[in-house]
Amino acid sequence: MSTGTTFSAAGDIQGEERSALIDLLYRLGDDDLMIGHRNSEWTGLAPILEADIAFSSMAQDEIGRALSYYRMLHALGEPDPDTIAFTRAAAAYRCASLASLDRSDWAFSTVRQYFYDVATTRRLALMADSSYTPLSQFVRKVGGEQKYHMMHSRMWVVRLGKGTDESRLLMQQAVEKAYPHALGMFEATEWDAVIAGSGIGPCEADVEASWVEEVAEHLSASGLAVPTNVEPTYGGRCGRHPEELGCLLEEMQKVYKLEPSAPW
Amino acid sequence: MVRVSPTRGGQPGLRGDKPGDPGYEENLAAFESRVSRGDKVEPGDWMPDAYRQQLIRLIHVHANSEICGALPEGGWIPNAPSLKRKLALIAKVQDEVGHAQLLYRAAETLGKSREEMIEELISGKAKYSNVFHYHAETWADVATISWLIDAGAIVNQTMMAEGSYGPYARALKRICYEEAFHLTHGYDMCITLATGTKLQHDMLQDAVNRWWKPIMMFHGPGDKVSRHTDLLMRWRVKMKTNDEQRQQFLKQYMPKIYQLGLTVPDEWEMRFDEVEGVWRYREPDWDEFLHVVRGNGPASALRLRTRKMAHEDGAWVRRALQSAAGQSAVGESVAGAG
Amino acid sequence: MSDTQWQIFEVFHQQVRGEPHVYVGSVHAPDPEAALILAKEQYGRRQASVSLWVVPEDAITATSYEDVDMFDHGTDKSYRESFGYETTKRIKSIVADRTESRGEA
Ligand SMILES: [Fe+2]
Ligand SMILES: [Fe+2]
């Protein structure tokens, strides 16, 4: 349904396509920032040293991507990345609730990361030919990094799903808890049709369909039951967030706000 | 030819490695002449039991310090005030966890398991560096630790990287490379704060004031107090005395501290003796130092509680993967990425 | 045993194709595949890398340093080295001889 137009730089995109692109970039950036922030809370505290090191890399990759999306936003006339990241009120963030929930235990963190990685992989694949050139170029650059994310999170789900009775139970509980929030990642915004129509990115329903299929397959292969008839937790894409995001922001902005206009 | 794992040392205490054992003197002479030639000692080699025990203790404490050192700074990751600082701090703390991983492994080659070493840490039996027994109270503490404590660590670690035990020296080469990033990252943060607003500058000065005592104690008791240094030097377990390391640190960093418009607390009476070319200072209270490293510092209880909780919370994960390891089907299901 | 730190795998790292895999250290991991995934971040997060190997620590058989003298050479082995031959010197002298005999003719 793409119009076939390519927008090779920030200056080339106008009107509703520009608004749609900005909406998409805020969602991508905010998701990455929040899940990266949550994952970084494990640094130094993971179940074993080797896992600690790998999980810190996930956090860095995600926050690094948030920075890249925020830079794209800045090029489109939005504030600079740190202002975007550190000064907004909760309602201005566009992250899905999945990304901002507390880190909870290792079961929840790895299940969340797996759900998020599948969505990201699918989304990136569908954006590799984005009509917005800076986005398609970026997406191609992180493809390899994302491949490793998938191996890493699939490994955790299957190992813990098939581990002991205890681990299977904890993983199943984590799946039940995270699943509605994961579906919330695919909440379509008012710009959904424009994004898909202009070839900037996929429509959310397409990402969701392929996500549901892949997740069901891997959960089953990992000895975990796939939740059915789940009511998605929507709201994040239009600024309605769980309380956890408020706490997260308070922590995140604490030092920055001591001197909001000074470099740190 | 013997079948031995190249990275695993013999069982401690089985091979005539204590004074009085048959052949001990001859073996010791050969060992010492190798070490004095600058040859490295490798895990399967004959070594005096005292050398083995000293190294296990030293590397164990060093590894503990890395993993405990991840805590005061790690606690500030959620509060890092810019995206770049946040990324760098995660990477820095990740490196410290990585250092613990490398060092526990180096100690393992001497015959003590990582499990045992971690148990001894969280039970309070094994020590870790004095500096991590204090709280990181503000963001400026993170900057100060990353700059000055890591600087002190580099003085120690570049020296130790020349030591006689192969696996430890190898781990330290890699560690020193990463420490160079920590130092620069910390220095950069301190420069920003020192040249920033009054609030930022004062925050940094306050951090330096509070950290100066732990920093002055960081290299350990002065040479008058510290025992058994001679033997450790002869075996190249240690190449410089504590006071020599402290002097090296002060010579390198006092000018840099002043250059940033910072001071250190007057009570230390720091002054450079132009004649002797050394820094003079009031001797730290080494009884207090010992009291702190025995687990009575302001943050000691919190550090151990945090490490213990992390370790216990992770127990089910380690058990589960131990069990999943026996299942061959597991591998296929990871490899088939979507 | 009350706890587990899994088993030990030795890690080998290749920086670019064509170069040898070099031993870089170890990881504790439950199985080879997890070992690769975990080793990638501990040993490949800064260095350029194209390949990693992991080997269970106990699968390695090694010589003992006590037997290091078995690597000594008891007799002259220069016959299997290029430095054991004097071809350049010899050919020079042959050429020199020829020039000399031509001069006489
Ligand atoms: Fe370190
Ligand atoms: Fe460091």
XYZ file of C-alpha atoms and ligand atoms in Angstrom:
709
model
C 0.000 0.000 0.000
C 3.076 2.167 -0.014
C 2.958 5.236 -2.230
C 6.456 4.463 -3.429
C 7.882 7.834 -2.353
C 11.245 7.811 -0.591
C 12.116 10.418 2.016
C 15.865 10.567 2.002
C 16.312 13.092 4.820
C 14.453 14.948 7.548
C 13.823 17.900 5.251
C 12.038 15.749 2.678
C 9.187 14.605 4.856
C 6.261 16.913 5.588
C 2.654 17.036 6.614
C 0.930 14.028 8.060
C 3.746 11.688 7.059
C 6.093 13.762 9.191
C 3.709 13.604 12.139
C 3.324 9.865 11.683
C 7.095 9.380 11.575
C 7.546 11.411 14.751
C 4.892 9.308 16.482
C 6.651 6.106 15.406
C 10.093 7.298 16.516
C 8.823 8.288 19.951
C 7.325 4.831 20.407
C 10.508 3.102 19.268
C 12.796 5.307 21.334
C 10.709 5.253 24.492
C 10.289 1.462 24.392
C 14.030 0.995 24.071
C 14.869 3.507 26.757
C 12.501 2.013 29.318
C 13.326 -1.634 28.776
C 17.020 -0.729 28.657
C 16.644 1.109 31.947
C 14.899 -1.867 33.531
C 17.467 -4.327 32.204
C 20.306 -2.200 33.510
C 18.881 -2.629 37.009
C 20.257 -6.180 36.833
C 23.834 -5.027 36.314
C 25.794 -6.458 39.224
C 22.862 -8.494 40.547
C 22.097 -11.240 38.007
C 22.006 -14.949 38.959
C 25.528 -15.673 37.738
C 28.425 -13.514 36.550
C 28.280 -14.611 32.922
C 24.556 -13.877 32.695
C 25.101 -10.510 34.344
C 27.569 -9.453 31.672
C 25.323 -10.524 28.795
C 22.243 -8.839 30.235
C 24.129 -5.555 30.676
C 24.868 -5.676 26.981
C 21.162 -5.985 26.224
C 20.576 -2.848 28.279
C 23.334 -0.962 26.475
C 22.075 -1.985 23.047
C 18.576 -0.823 23.913
C 19.553 2.515 25.398
C 21.932 3.003 22.481
C 19.035 2.492 20.087
C 16.854 4.903 22.050
C 19.581 7.495 21.618
C 19.633 6.845 17.858
C 15.854 7.227 17.546
C 15.968 10.417 19.622
C 18.676 11.774 17.333
C 16.388 11.127 14.379
C 13.675 13.014 16.230
C 16.038 15.901 16.891
C 16.801 16.071 13.177
C 13.047 16.405 12.666
C 12.921 19.472 14.904
C 12.203 17.809 18.249
C 14.377 18.684 21.289
C 17.834 17.151 21.752
C 18.027 13.522 22.932
C 18.697 14.233 26.606
C 15.882 16.739 26.787
C 13.586 14.172 25.207
C 14.733 11.467 27.591
C 14.906 13.405 30.836
C 12.371 16.198 30.881
C 8.993 14.913 29.796
C 6.105 14.186 32.114
C 4.940 10.571 32.200
C 1.948 11.218 29.949
C 4.235 12.411 27.152
C 6.059 9.079 26.884
C 4.858 6.622 24.265
C 6.335 3.362 25.551
C 4.252 0.208 25.913
C 3.608 -0.855 29.504
C 5.664 -4.004 28.913
C 8.821 -1.899 28.788
C 8.287 0.096 31.955
C 7.094 -2.544 34.438
C 9.409 -3.270 37.369
C 12.233 -5.691 36.696
C 10.660 -8.133 39.151
C 12.509 -11.490 39.139
C 14.779 -13.132 36.572
C 11.845 -15.107 35.138
C 9.846 -11.979 34.411
C 12.861 -10.081 33.090
C 13.850 -12.819 30.670
C 10.287 -13.459 29.492
C 9.724 -9.748 28.985
C 13.017 -9.491 27.121
C 12.060 -12.428 24.926
C 8.645 -10.939 24.090
C 10.284 -7.626 23.384
C 13.033 -9.166 21.252
C 10.562 -11.031 19.058
C 8.553 -7.845 18.519
C 11.714 -5.865 17.798
C 13.036 -8.445 15.376
C 9.736 -8.496 13.488
C 9.457 -4.736 13.497
C 13.025 -4.225 12.308
C 12.523 -6.728 9.501
C 9.455 -4.816 8.363
C 11.286 -1.483 8.560
C 14.391 -2.554 6.657
C 12.867 -1.060 3.498
C 11.339 1.942 5.221
C 10.650 4.844 2.901
C 12.400 7.069 5.451
C 16.024 6.493 4.516
C 17.641 7.406 7.868
C 15.396 4.798 9.497
C 16.025 2.034 6.971
C 19.775 2.647 7.166
C 19.722 2.463 10.936
C 17.589 -0.666 10.974
C 19.997 -2.482 8.703
C 22.884 -1.534 10.950
C 21.370 -3.094 14.066
C 20.182 -6.291 12.389
C 23.191 -8.315 13.501
C 23.043 -7.085 17.060
C 19.372 -8.013 17.169
C 20.148 -11.509 15.901
C 22.253 -12.040 18.999
C 19.458 -10.669 21.197
C 17.170 -13.351 19.788
C 19.632 -16.176 20.436
C 20.166 -14.898 23.944
C 16.533 -14.538 24.923
C 15.400 -17.761 23.222
C 18.126 -19.512 25.182
C 16.804 -18.258 28.502
C 13.186 -19.098 27.781
C 13.849 -22.640 26.699
C 16.442 -23.365 29.383
C 14.241 -22.086 32.188
C 11.043 -23.469 30.672
C 12.592 -26.911 30.462
C 14.698 -26.651 33.587
C 13.101 -27.763 36.840
C 9.480 -27.839 38.028
C 10.285 -24.762 40.025
C 11.671 -22.836 37.055
C 8.830 -23.890 34.768
C 6.303 -22.614 37.275
C 8.059 -19.270 37.669
C 8.355 -18.921 33.902
C 4.712 -19.765 33.370
C 3.707 -17.125 35.906
C 5.958 -14.624 34.169
C 4.394 -15.476 30.799
C 0.881 -14.933 32.183
C 1.897 -11.645 33.718
C 3.795 -10.269 30.714
C 1.535 -11.460 27.892
C -1.231 -8.805 28.073
C 1.409 -6.085 28.298
C 3.232 -7.621 25.356
C 0.064 -7.411 23.266
C -0.083 -3.788 24.363
C 3.046 -3.191 22.261
C 0.815 -3.475 19.193
C -1.694 -0.843 20.190
C -2.276 1.098 16.981
C -2.108 4.872 17.137
C -4.020 7.330 14.987
C -1.028 7.326 12.623
C -1.018 3.590 11.951
C -2.571 3.845 8.474
C -0.320 6.719 7.415
C 2.803 4.888 8.597
C 1.909 1.798 6.607
C 0.500 3.730 3.641
C 3.610 5.844 3.201
C 5.918 2.871 3.625
C 7.612 4.352 6.695
C 6.892 1.252 8.762
C 4.496 -1.632 9.238
C 0.971 -1.449 10.545
C 0.792 -2.795 14.071
C -1.613 -5.614 13.200
C 1.011 -7.132 10.890
C 3.711 -7.068 13.561
C 1.311 -8.536 16.081
C 0.247 -11.406 13.832
C 3.792 -12.583 13.232
C 4.686 -12.036 16.895
C 1.800 -14.188 18.124
C 2.780 -16.988 15.790
C 6.450 -17.077 16.677
C 5.923 -16.694 20.408
C 3.374 -19.523 20.493
C 5.816 -21.815 18.762
C 8.749 -21.102 21.044
C 6.741 -21.146 24.259
C 5.369 -24.561 23.334
C 8.809 -25.819 22.430
C 9.940 -24.597 25.847
C 7.266 -26.531 27.689
C 5.250 -23.409 28.485
C 1.523 -22.882 27.909
C 0.497 -20.120 25.527
C -2.052 -17.789 27.130
C -5.394 -17.628 25.330
C -8.199 -15.060 25.229
C -5.957 -12.395 26.614
C -7.204 -8.842 26.900
C -4.314 -6.585 25.797
C -3.139 -3.874 28.169
C -3.366 -0.752 26.045
C -2.672 2.840 26.949
C 1.083 3.261 26.687
C 0.960 4.504 23.107
C -1.303 7.377 24.108
C 0.400 8.225 27.375
C -1.571 6.188 29.909
C 1.033 4.247 31.872
C 1.275 1.946 34.864
C 2.438 3.570 38.084
C 5.831 1.973 37.652
C 6.698 4.419 34.891
C 6.188 7.335 37.256
C 8.634 5.830 39.751
C 11.094 5.017 36.993
C 11.020 8.597 35.708
C 11.461 10.035 39.146
C 14.620 7.979 39.554
C 15.846 8.610 36.040
C 15.362 12.376 36.187
C 16.570 12.840 39.773
C 20.139 13.977 39.098
C 19.371 15.653 35.782
C 16.804 17.897 37.458
C 19.328 19.216 39.980
C 20.715 21.335 37.134
C 18.453 20.878 34.119
C 20.305 23.402 31.983
C 23.859 22.270 32.742
C 25.808 19.540 31.031
C 26.466 16.510 33.194
C 53.026 -37.506 29.477
C 50.322 -36.739 31.971
C 46.710 -36.040 31.271
C 45.985 -32.750 33.007
C 43.677 -29.934 32.299
C 45.948 -27.036 31.418
C 43.960 -24.527 33.425
C 43.567 -26.497 36.582
C 46.238 -26.717 39.220
C 46.989 -29.761 41.273
C 45.172 -30.346 44.522
C 46.675 -28.007 47.061
C 48.924 -29.516 49.663
C 49.624 -32.874 48.062
C 53.028 -32.518 46.526
C 55.629 -31.884 49.161
C 54.920 -28.212 49.007
C 55.338 -27.348 52.683
C 58.560 -26.669 54.575
C 59.814 -29.939 56.029
C 58.258 -32.099 53.288
C 60.708 -34.328 51.418
C 62.196 -32.499 48.453
C 60.757 -29.158 49.518
C 64.072 -27.301 49.638
C 65.181 -28.450 46.167
C 61.811 -27.661 44.651
C 61.752 -24.307 46.352
C 65.196 -23.419 45.018
C 64.135 -24.325 41.463
C 60.885 -22.400 41.890
C 62.594 -19.301 43.193
C 65.219 -19.307 40.503
C 62.516 -19.547 37.842
C 60.584 -16.674 39.396
C 63.670 -14.514 39.737
C 64.376 -15.050 36.019
C 60.960 -13.478 35.361
C 59.445 -16.803 34.248
C 55.724 -17.194 34.858
C 54.320 -19.876 37.114
C 51.505 -21.906 35.514
C 48.671 -23.855 37.203
C 50.151 -27.353 37.034
C 53.579 -26.282 38.287
C 55.063 -27.163 41.615
C 54.706 -24.176 43.924
C 55.165 -23.693 47.644
C 51.884 -24.083 49.472
C 52.408 -20.655 51.015
C 52.627 -19.134 47.517
C 49.437 -20.908 46.483
C 47.583 -19.818 49.605
C 48.788 -16.216 49.354
C 47.703 -16.020 45.741
C 44.327 -17.601 46.379
C 43.721 -15.115 49.165
C 44.940 -12.171 47.127
C 43.042 -13.005 43.937
C 39.959 -13.952 45.920
C 39.946 -10.583 47.691
C 40.582 -8.848 44.386
C 37.665 -10.679 42.717
C 35.399 -9.892 45.674
C 36.373 -6.237 45.370
C 35.362 -6.176 41.716
C 31.931 -7.654 42.347
C 31.339 -5.539 45.443
C 32.709 -2.550 43.560
C 29.880 -3.014 41.081
C 27.372 -2.174 43.815
C 27.983 1.459 44.845
C 28.202 2.606 41.232
C 25.611 0.153 39.918
C 23.112 1.686 42.301
C 23.444 4.967 40.409
C 22.809 3.578 36.926
C 19.062 4.401 37.145
C 19.925 8.000 38.049
C 22.614 8.717 35.477
C 21.846 12.227 34.213
C 22.391 11.834 30.468
C 22.029 9.010 27.973
C 25.756 8.944 27.314
C 26.585 8.790 31.032
C 23.999 6.077 31.498
C 25.498 3.964 28.720
C 29.053 4.503 29.928
C 28.182 3.694 33.525
C 26.433 0.457 32.571
C 29.487 -0.472 30.487
C 31.829 0.410 33.353
C 29.949 -1.607 35.935
C 29.602 -4.445 33.423
C 33.389 -4.433 33.095
C 33.751 -4.710 36.879
C 31.486 -7.769 36.871
C 33.591 -9.089 34.013
C 36.737 -8.514 36.074
C 35.265 -10.527 38.916
C 34.534 -13.309 36.427
C 38.121 -13.302 35.121
C 39.648 -13.128 38.585
C 37.562 -15.846 40.228
C 38.647 -18.000 37.304
C 42.307 -17.169 37.874
C 41.915 -18.139 41.524
C 40.110 -21.333 40.547
C 43.212 -22.519 38.708
C 44.885 -22.691 42.119
C 42.363 -25.199 43.386
C 39.519 -23.265 45.006
C 36.097 -23.273 43.381
C 34.216 -20.103 42.512
C 31.269 -21.400 44.449
C 33.326 -21.635 47.602
C 34.786 -18.175 47.089
C 31.357 -16.618 46.610
C 30.033 -18.420 49.666
C 32.930 -17.041 51.697
C 32.238 -13.541 50.433
C 28.572 -13.500 51.332
C 29.117 -15.166 54.676
C 31.528 -12.362 55.558
C 34.499 -14.702 55.858
C 36.426 -13.288 52.904
C 37.400 -9.648 52.590
C 37.075 -7.034 49.863
C 38.601 -3.616 49.300
C 38.102 -0.986 52.010
C 36.693 1.568 49.571
C 33.567 -0.445 48.857
C 32.613 -0.453 52.518
C 31.472 3.166 52.078
C 28.274 4.564 50.580
C 28.144 6.362 47.263
C 25.945 9.213 48.410
C 25.665 11.455 45.375
C 26.273 11.388 41.648
C 29.606 13.096 42.277
C 30.649 10.053 44.299
C 30.257 7.993 41.146
C 32.548 10.394 39.311
C 35.068 10.366 42.159
C 35.108 6.590 42.460
C 35.440 6.102 38.749
C 38.297 8.559 38.505
C 40.323 8.303 41.697
C 39.560 4.808 42.976
C 40.020 3.343 39.532
C 43.241 5.354 39.244
C 44.442 3.802 42.485
C 43.421 0.398 41.202
C 45.373 0.932 38.007
C 48.547 1.701 39.971
C 48.064 -1.578 41.798
C 46.969 -3.668 38.838
C 49.624 -2.601 36.337
C 52.170 -3.630 38.946
C 50.425 -6.929 39.629
C 50.198 -7.647 35.895
C 53.969 -8.142 36.038
C 53.618 -10.705 38.783
C 54.775 -14.295 38.628
C 51.482 -16.187 38.431
C 50.529 -16.627 34.759
C 46.713 -16.791 34.941
C 46.518 -13.758 37.265
C 48.938 -11.723 35.164
C 47.010 -12.566 31.984
C 43.676 -11.570 33.522
C 45.214 -8.315 34.729
C 46.476 -7.374 31.259
C 42.920 -7.431 29.975
C 41.614 -5.731 33.121
C 44.124 -2.878 32.870
C 43.005 -2.220 29.321
C 39.424 -1.805 30.495
C 40.423 0.217 33.539
C 41.905 2.816 31.205
C 38.374 3.448 29.941
C 37.022 3.632 33.513
C 39.608 6.212 34.430
C 38.936 8.393 31.398
C 35.195 8.111 31.893
C 35.593 9.118 35.550
C 37.980 11.956 34.752
C 35.580 13.243 32.118
C 32.742 13.260 34.655
C 34.917 15.079 37.195
C 35.996 17.687 34.642
C 32.340 18.316 33.798
C 31.360 18.711 37.442
C 34.415 20.763 38.407
C 33.833 23.219 35.578
C 30.047 23.152 35.831
C 27.680 25.130 38.018
C 28.458 25.954 41.625
C 26.151 23.173 42.738
C 28.026 20.673 40.579
C 31.438 21.874 41.687
C 30.461 21.798 45.373
C 28.965 18.372 44.965
C 32.261 17.098 43.580
C 34.330 18.799 46.288
C 32.087 17.260 48.912
C 32.566 13.823 47.363
C 36.348 14.213 47.267
C 36.292 15.319 50.917
C 34.338 12.260 52.003
C 36.309 9.829 49.820
C 39.755 11.095 50.699
C 40.150 8.899 53.753
C 39.183 5.651 51.987
C 41.391 6.676 49.056
C 44.401 7.307 51.326
C 43.831 3.864 52.822
C 43.174 2.126 49.505
C 46.660 0.697 48.962
C 46.688 -0.866 52.397
C 48.603 -0.356 55.655
C 51.858 1.579 55.536
C 55.129 -0.306 55.262
C 55.862 0.090 58.961
C 52.654 -1.754 59.819
C 52.372 -4.177 56.899
C 54.021 -7.566 57.413
C 55.320 -10.356 55.136
C 56.051 -8.042 52.231
C 59.583 -9.413 51.708
C 58.561 -12.935 50.834
C 55.786 -11.723 48.539
C 58.283 -9.522 46.715
C 60.754 -12.365 46.337
C 58.033 -14.563 44.843
C 56.843 -11.693 42.673
C 53.369 -11.850 44.123
C 53.831 -8.175 44.786
C 56.340 -5.810 43.200
C 55.879 -2.613 45.169
C 55.103 -1.918 48.796
C 51.830 -0.303 49.812
C 53.557 2.994 50.518
C 55.308 2.960 47.150
C 51.982 2.460 45.409
C 50.402 5.255 47.435
C 53.256 7.604 46.524
C 52.912 6.762 42.854
C 49.187 7.484 43.012
C 49.684 10.792 44.827
C 52.416 11.946 42.471
C 50.223 11.280 39.484
C 46.898 12.531 40.801
C 47.454 15.298 43.372
C 48.446 17.769 40.619
C 45.392 16.761 38.593
C 43.109 17.246 41.590
C 44.496 20.762 42.186
C 44.277 21.499 38.482
C 40.511 20.999 38.648
C 40.314 23.600 41.411
C 39.650 20.925 44.023
C 41.263 20.470 47.403
C 41.689 17.602 49.816
C 40.766 17.971 53.501
C 43.280 20.002 55.548
C 43.444 17.423 58.313
C 45.587 15.228 56.023
C 48.306 17.890 55.949
C 49.211 16.936 52.406
C 52.364 18.618 51.092
C 54.941 17.794 48.476
C 58.459 17.467 49.886
C 60.548 19.008 47.098
C 63.800 17.751 48.581
C 62.858 14.086 48.809
C 60.417 14.239 45.914
C 57.644 12.578 47.903
C 54.237 13.474 49.255
C 53.993 13.930 53.023
C 50.723 13.301 54.795
C 49.309 12.375 58.151
C 49.465 8.610 58.494
C 45.996 7.019 58.153
C 44.544 5.254 61.164
C 45.304 1.648 60.247
C 43.256 0.262 63.115
C 40.261 1.974 61.623
C 41.176 0.490 58.228
C 41.257 -3.024 59.682
C 38.012 -2.419 61.496
C 36.375 -1.379 58.214
C 37.635 -4.258 56.059
C 36.534 -6.693 58.741
C 32.996 -5.657 57.877
C 32.351 -2.662 60.101
C 32.329 0.124 57.528
C 29.260 2.313 56.986
C 28.081 0.276 53.975
C 29.526 -3.156 54.864
C 26.265 -4.699 56.011
C 24.367 -3.364 53.025
C 26.970 -4.669 50.558
C 26.861 -8.189 51.932
C 23.099 -8.171 52.212
C 22.799 -7.103 48.572
C 25.269 -9.715 47.320
C 23.655 -12.405 49.415
C 20.207 -11.549 48.125
C 21.381 -11.488 44.501
C 23.068 -14.842 44.982
C 20.100 -16.460 46.706
C 17.562 -15.008 44.277
C 19.580 -16.512 41.448
C 19.854 -19.984 42.947
C 16.777 -21.359 41.159
C 18.149 -20.117 37.837
C 21.491 -21.852 38.311
C 19.730 -25.046 39.378
C 17.357 -24.960 36.419
C 20.116 -24.633 33.879
C 22.135 -27.328 35.518
C 19.155 -29.577 34.963
C 18.329 -28.337 31.465
C 21.912 -29.063 30.509
C 21.129 -32.759 30.435
C 18.452 -32.312 27.812
C 19.671 -32.597 24.262
C 16.469 -31.242 22.726
C 17.157 -27.872 24.253
C 19.896 -26.902 21.814
C 17.849 -27.323 18.635
C 15.128 -25.139 19.918
C 17.448 -22.197 20.512
C 19.268 -22.461 17.225
C 16.119 -22.328 15.096
C 15.733 -18.568 15.321
C 12.628 -17.075 13.737
C 26.438 -29.526 46.838
C 24.258 -26.626 47.889
C 24.806 -24.547 44.804
C 26.155 -24.746 41.308
C 28.390 -22.614 39.174
C 27.882 -24.965 36.197
C 30.841 -26.369 34.304
C 33.821 -24.594 32.830
C 34.327 -24.026 29.120
C 37.529 -22.691 27.618
C 36.998 -19.988 25.024
C 38.907 -19.456 21.774
C 38.495 -16.322 19.755
C 39.233 -15.473 16.116
C 39.626 -11.833 15.218
C 39.542 -12.052 11.427
C 39.175 -14.874 8.970
C 42.485 -16.451 8.173
C 43.956 -15.798 11.610
C 44.186 -18.596 14.181
C 41.709 -18.963 17.027
C 43.413 -17.756 20.173
C 42.715 -18.860 23.731
C 41.176 -15.962 25.661
C 39.748 -17.378 28.886
C 36.869 -19.353 30.359
C 33.177 -19.167 31.148
C 31.003 -21.055 33.553
C 28.026 -22.322 31.541
C 25.506 -25.164 31.674
C 26.117 -26.447 28.139
C 28.115 -25.624 24.997
C 25.482 -23.499 23.329
C 24.855 -21.358 26.394
C 28.625 -21.144 26.779
C 28.909 -19.593 23.310
C 26.111 -17.137 23.991
C 27.622 -16.075 27.304
C 31.213 -16.059 26.046
C 30.234 -13.726 23.219
C 29.686 -10.871 25.661
C 32.557 -11.642 28.023
C 35.160 -12.114 25.288
C 33.727 -10.482 22.182
C 32.152 -7.276 23.371
C 35.124 -5.055 22.571
C 37.407 -6.990 20.261
C 36.594 -7.426 16.595
C 35.451 -11.022 16.185
C 34.391 -13.417 13.481
C 34.284 -16.692 15.378
C 34.292 -18.208 18.844
C 34.934 -21.761 19.968
C 34.126 -23.241 23.336
C 35.594 -26.473 24.633
C 34.711 -28.208 27.893
C 37.669 -27.695 30.169
C 38.005 -31.401 30.913
C 38.117 -32.270 27.209
C 41.572 -30.766 26.927
C 44.560 -33.020 27.297
C 47.814 -31.249 27.866
C 51.442 -31.942 28.445
C 52.814 -31.300 31.851
C 55.292 -28.499 32.464
C 57.316 -31.082 34.332
C 57.987 -32.691 30.970
C 59.064 -29.471 29.328
C 62.505 -31.005 28.646
C 60.938 -33.368 26.128
C 60.839 -30.373 23.778
C 64.647 -30.131 23.910
C 66.665 -31.199 20.880
C 69.193 -33.870 21.779
C 70.974 -33.885 18.465
C 71.658 -31.404 15.717
C 68.389 -30.832 13.811
C 69.682 -28.131 11.516
C 69.271 -30.502 8.541
C 65.543 -29.759 8.635
C 65.898 -26.002 8.690
C 66.813 -23.670 5.863
C 69.517 -22.165 8.048
C 71.146 -25.573 8.043
C 72.177 -25.110 4.402
C 74.657 -22.807 2.714
C 73.225 -22.618 -0.773
C 73.887 -18.905 -1.247
C 77.504 -19.224 -0.262
C 77.941 -22.286 -2.431
C 76.343 -20.797 -5.523
C 78.434 -17.661 -5.148
C 81.589 -19.666 -5.125
C 80.500 -21.678 -8.182
C 79.752 -18.488 -10.111
C 83.063 -17.040 -8.996
C 84.930 -20.159 -10.163
C 83.256 -19.998 -13.570
C 84.142 -16.357 -14.091
C 87.674 -17.106 -13.164
C 88.030 -20.052 -15.564
C 86.430 -17.998 -18.401
C 88.962 -15.256 -17.776
C 91.791 -17.716 -18.215
C 90.487 -18.995 -21.538
Fe 37.889 -3.493 37.747
Fe 37.371 -0.199 37.147
